[in-house]
GROMACS .gro file of C-alpha atoms in nm:
model
  217
    1LEU     CA    1  13.821  16.124   1.139
    2PHE     CA    2  13.707  15.769   1.096
    3PRO     CA    3  13.607  15.551   1.396
    4ASP     CA    4  13.800  15.232   1.466
    5ARG     CA    5  13.658  14.957   1.243
    6SER     CA    6  13.676  14.681   1.506
    7ARG     CA    7  13.494  14.901   1.758
    8VAL     CA    8  13.216  14.970   1.510
    9LEU     CA    9  13.180  14.600   1.431
   10ASN     CA   10  13.163  14.514   1.799
   11ARG     CA   11  12.891  14.774   1.855
   12MET     CA   12  12.694  14.640   1.558
   13LYS     CA   13  12.721  14.284   1.687
   14THR     CA   14  12.608  14.395   2.031
   15ALA     CA   15  12.312  14.582   1.885
   16ILE     CA   16  12.210  14.287   1.667
   17LEU     CA   17  12.239  14.045   1.960
   18ALA     CA   18  12.032  14.274   2.180
   19SER     CA   19  11.761  14.302   1.913
   20ILE     CA   20  11.749  13.923   1.871
   21VAL     CA   21  11.714  13.870   2.245
   22ALA     CA   22  11.445  14.136   2.262
   23SER     CA   23  11.256  13.982   1.971
   24ALA     CA   24  11.272  13.637   2.127
   25ALA     CA   25  11.149  13.775   2.458
   26ALA     CA   26  10.866  13.955   2.284
   27PHE     CA   27  10.741  13.665   2.074
   28ALA     CA   28  10.811  13.358   2.287
   29PRO     CA   29  10.524  13.405   2.538
   30THR     CA   30  10.270  13.458   2.260
   31LYS     CA   31  10.386  13.151   2.069
   32GLN     CA   32  10.382  12.944   2.385
   33ALA     CA   33  10.032  13.062   2.466
   34ILE     CA   34   9.909  12.975   2.118
   35SER     CA   35  10.078  12.634   2.131
   36SER     CA   36   9.936  12.558   2.475
   37SER     CA   37   9.588  12.663   2.367
   38SER     CA   38   9.604  12.444   2.057
   39LEU     CA   39   9.736  12.147   2.250
   40LYS     CA   40   9.453  12.189   2.500
   41ALA     CA   41   9.207  12.175   2.209
   42PHE     CA   42   9.376  11.857   2.082
   43GLU     CA   43   9.348  11.699   2.428
   44ASN     CA   44   8.975  11.766   2.426
   45ASP     CA   45   8.928  11.635   2.072
   46PHE     CA   46   8.683  11.344   2.031
   47GLY     CA   47   8.974  11.124   1.923
   48ALA     CA   48   9.140  11.153   2.266
   49GLN     CA   49   8.952  10.865   2.426
   50PRO     CA   50   9.007  10.645   2.733
   51PRO     CA   51   9.217  10.471   2.839
   52LEU     CA   52   9.504  10.650   2.660
   53GLY     CA   53   9.345  10.992   2.622
   54PHE     CA   54   9.556  11.230   2.415
   55PHE     CA   55   9.831  10.999   2.288
   56ASP     CA   56  10.117  11.158   2.093
   57PRO     CA   57  10.438  10.977   2.201
   58LEU     CA   58  10.635  11.108   1.902
   59GLY     CA   59  10.530  11.467   1.961
   60LEU     CA   60  10.396  11.508   1.608
   61VAL     CA   61  10.161  11.789   1.711
   62ALA     CA   62  10.362  11.922   2.004
   63ASP     CA   63  10.398  12.254   1.821
   64GLY     CA   64  10.020  12.307   1.833
   65ASP     CA   65   9.990  12.333   1.455
   66GLU     CA   66   9.619  12.282   1.390
   67GLU     CA   67   9.667  12.238   1.015
   68LYS     CA   68   9.911  11.953   1.077
   69PHE     CA   69   9.673  11.799   1.331
   70ASP     CA   70   9.386  11.807   1.080
   71ARG     CA   71   9.608  11.651   0.814
   72LEU     CA   72   9.708  11.366   1.047
   73ARG     CA   73   9.346  11.308   1.147
   74TYR     CA   74   9.249  11.302   0.778
   75VAL     CA   75   9.513  11.037   0.708
   76GLU     CA   76   9.414  10.836   1.017
   77LEU     CA   77   9.049  10.830   0.910
   78LYS     CA   78   9.128  10.731   0.554
   79HIS     CA   79   9.364  10.452   0.657
   80GLY     CA   80   9.109  10.333   0.912
   81ARG     CA   81   8.837  10.315   0.649
   82ILE     CA   82   9.063  10.124   0.410
   83SER     CA   83   9.159   9.884   0.689
   84MET     CA   84   8.796   9.822   0.782
   85LEU     CA   85   8.723   9.730   0.421
   86ALA     CA   86   9.034   9.508   0.420
   87VAL     CA   87   8.924   9.322   0.733
   88VAL     CA   88   8.574   9.267   0.594
   89GLY     CA   89   8.719   9.149   0.263
   90TYR     CA   90   8.953   8.913   0.445
   91LEU     CA   91   8.665   8.760   0.643
   92VAL     CA   92   8.443   8.729   0.334
   93GLN     CA   93   8.720   8.546   0.147
   94GLU     CA   94   8.788   8.314   0.438
   95ALA     CA   95   8.417   8.234   0.448
   96GLY     CA   96   8.452   8.100   0.093
   97ILE     CA   97   8.243   8.370  -0.072
   98ARG     CA   98   8.359   8.450  -0.425
   99LEU     CA   99   8.231   8.636  -0.727
  100PRO     CA  100   8.091   8.412  -1.001
  101GLY     CA  101   8.273   8.356  -1.328
  102ASN     CA  102   8.633   8.413  -1.431
  103ILE     CA  103   8.870   8.692  -1.341
  104ASP     CA  104   9.047   8.692  -1.680
  105TYR     CA  105   9.027   8.545  -2.030
  106SER     CA  106   9.264   8.261  -1.945
  107GLY     CA  107   8.982   8.088  -1.756
  108LEU     CA  108   9.103   8.159  -1.402
  109ALA     CA  109   8.791   8.154  -1.187
  110PHE     CA  110   8.740   8.381  -0.887
  111ALA     CA  111   8.678   8.064  -0.686
  112ASP     CA  112   9.029   7.938  -0.770
  113ILE     CA  113   9.205   8.241  -0.620
  114PRO     CA  114   9.350   8.159  -0.277
  115ASN     CA  115   9.322   8.384   0.027
  116GLY     CA  116   9.587   8.617   0.163
  117PHE     CA  117   9.918   8.699  -0.003
  118ALA     CA  118   9.897   8.389  -0.223
  119ALA     CA  119   9.634   8.569  -0.432
  120LEU     CA  120   9.903   8.812  -0.554
  121ASN     CA  121  10.096   8.522  -0.704
  122THR     CA  122   9.784   8.385  -0.875
  123ILE     CA  123   9.639   8.696  -1.038
  124SER     CA  124   9.817   8.805  -1.356
  125ASN     CA  125  10.028   9.120  -1.371
  126VAL     CA  126   9.765   9.284  -1.587
  127GLY     CA  127   9.502   9.208  -1.324
  128ILE     CA  128   9.721   9.354  -1.048
  129ALA     CA  129   9.776   9.665  -1.261
  130GLN     CA  130   9.401   9.707  -1.304
  131LEU     CA  131   9.348   9.682  -0.928
  132VAL     CA  132   9.619   9.941  -0.863
  133ALA     CA  133   9.472  10.173  -1.128
  134PHE     CA  134   9.123  10.142  -0.978
  135ILE     CA  135   9.253  10.218  -0.628
  136GLY     CA  136   9.444  10.516  -0.768
  137PHE     CA  137   9.125  10.643  -0.931
  138LEU     CA  138   8.938  10.618  -0.600
  139GLU     CA  139   9.220  10.797  -0.421
  140LEU     CA  140   9.248  11.083  -0.669
  141ALA     CA  141   8.887  11.136  -0.774
  142VAL     CA  142   8.643  10.981  -0.525
  143MET     CA  143   8.777  10.943  -0.171
  144LYS     CA  144   8.842  11.312  -0.113
  145ASP     CA  145   8.672  11.626   0.011
  146ILE     CA  146   8.573  11.817  -0.302
  147THR     CA  147   8.299  12.053  -0.184
  148GLY     CA  148   8.432  12.142   0.161
  149GLY     CA  149   8.295  11.902   0.418
  150GLU     CA  150   8.144  11.956   0.760
  151PHE     CA  151   8.451  11.806   0.929
  152VAL     CA  152   8.788  11.652   0.847
  153GLY     CA  153   8.728  11.330   0.654
  154ASP     CA  154   8.378  11.428   0.534
  155PHE     CA  155   8.368  11.284   0.181
  156ARG     CA  156   7.994  11.315   0.120
  157ASN     CA  157   8.046  11.599  -0.128
  158ASP     CA  158   7.675  11.691  -0.123
  159ALA     CA  159   7.592  11.361  -0.293
  160PHE     CA  160   7.603  11.087  -0.029
  161ASP     CA  161   7.423  11.157   0.297
  162LEU     CA  162   7.228  10.853   0.426
  163GLY     CA  163   7.044  11.067   0.680
  164TRP     CA  164   7.352  11.218   0.850
  165ASP     CA  165   7.196  11.564   0.873
  166ILE     CA  166   6.902  11.442   1.083
  167PHE     CA  167   7.133  11.364   1.380
  168ASP     CA  168   7.200  11.617   1.653
  169GLU     CA  169   7.556  11.732   1.720
  170GLU     CA  170   7.609  11.495   2.014
  171THR     CA  171   7.502  11.194   1.808
  172LYS     CA  172   7.724  11.300   1.518
  173LEU     CA  173   8.024  11.327   1.748
  174PHE     CA  174   7.944  10.988   1.900
  175LYS     CA  175   7.924  10.821   1.559
  176ARG     CA  176   8.245  10.986   1.441
  177ALA     CA  177   8.419  10.854   1.754
  178ILE     CA  178   8.289  10.504   1.679
  179GLU     CA  179   8.425  10.520   1.324
  180LEU     CA  180   8.763  10.642   1.449
  181ASN     CA  181   8.791  10.364   1.706
  182GLN     CA  182   8.678  10.096   1.462
  183GLY     CA  183   8.932  10.222   1.211
  184ARG     CA  184   9.211  10.211   1.468
  185ALA     CA  185   9.118   9.855   1.564
  186ALA     CA  186   9.100   9.753   1.196
  187MET     CA  187   9.445   9.897   1.124
  188MET     CA  188   9.593   9.690   1.405
  189GLY     CA  189   9.388   9.384   1.307
  190ILE     CA  190   9.476   9.372   0.938
  191LEU     CA  191   9.841   9.449   1.013
  192GLY     CA  192   9.849   9.165   1.265
  193ASN     CA  193   9.695   8.925   1.012
  194MET     CA  194   9.944   9.023   0.744
  195VAL     CA  195  10.246   8.989   0.972
  196ALA     CA  196  10.127   8.654   1.113
  197GLU     CA  197  10.066   8.516   0.765
  198GLN     CA  198  10.414   8.614   0.654
  199LEU     CA  199  10.567   8.454   0.964
  200THR     CA  200  10.369   8.130   0.954
  201GLY     CA  201  10.271   8.088   0.590
  202GLN     CA  202   9.911   8.041   0.705
  203THR     CA  203   9.611   8.269   0.683
  204MET     CA  204   9.428   8.363   1.001
  205PHE     CA  205   9.168   8.088   0.973
  206GLU     CA  206   9.431   7.828   0.879
  207GLN     CA  207   9.616   7.917   1.197
  208TYR     CA  208   9.300   7.882   1.406
  209ALA     CA  209   9.213   7.549   1.240
  210ALA     CA  210   9.563   7.415   1.310
  211GLY     CA  211   9.560   7.543   1.667
  212HIS     CA  212   9.854   7.762   1.577
  213ILE     CA  213   9.739   8.075   1.757
  214SER     CA  214  10.080   8.227   1.828
  215PRO     CA  215  10.295   8.313   1.523
  216PHE     CA  216  10.608   8.271   1.738
  217GLY     CA  217  10.568   7.911   1.844
   0.00000   0.00000   0.00000
């Protein structure tokens, strides 16, 4: 009256396997098409510039996820902007330009703060905490897209324009590409300065003045 249990289980397994294979066959081409289309869009993005073109050696966006791509571009732009400010600040300090007055009540003058990593050992812990808190405030409340920008990384928030809207689309794309490239160069530049200073114990200008161009010899 009752069918053999092992036979029923085998039939169920066969049916489940067949449905999985059929589902995979049905969905795989569509997913591949979507992924290929998205990757093609990434390859034509303004950030894919000569000589490297579309450069993703780690395959971070190989799945064609546009949301992930936008997130990575957002982070790249923000880090590039921070690095550009860091490079400018580094050059200003090396030029001997300082704020007037003292940095704290102990009488430590801005002019007495050395350049590079040595500044971290000179400024008090309270001063470092204030700097970190200010940067955190900028990160959480200022340097973000609040109103829904025109593009990824648009932090104008309907309050800071400087004539951007008078440019045509081609000019806007050109200027965005310039910012992206400058940011990439600044990230490499400030990282190189930091690593060289840690290896040699000299700031960039101290290395140049001493003729110590290579940090390895």
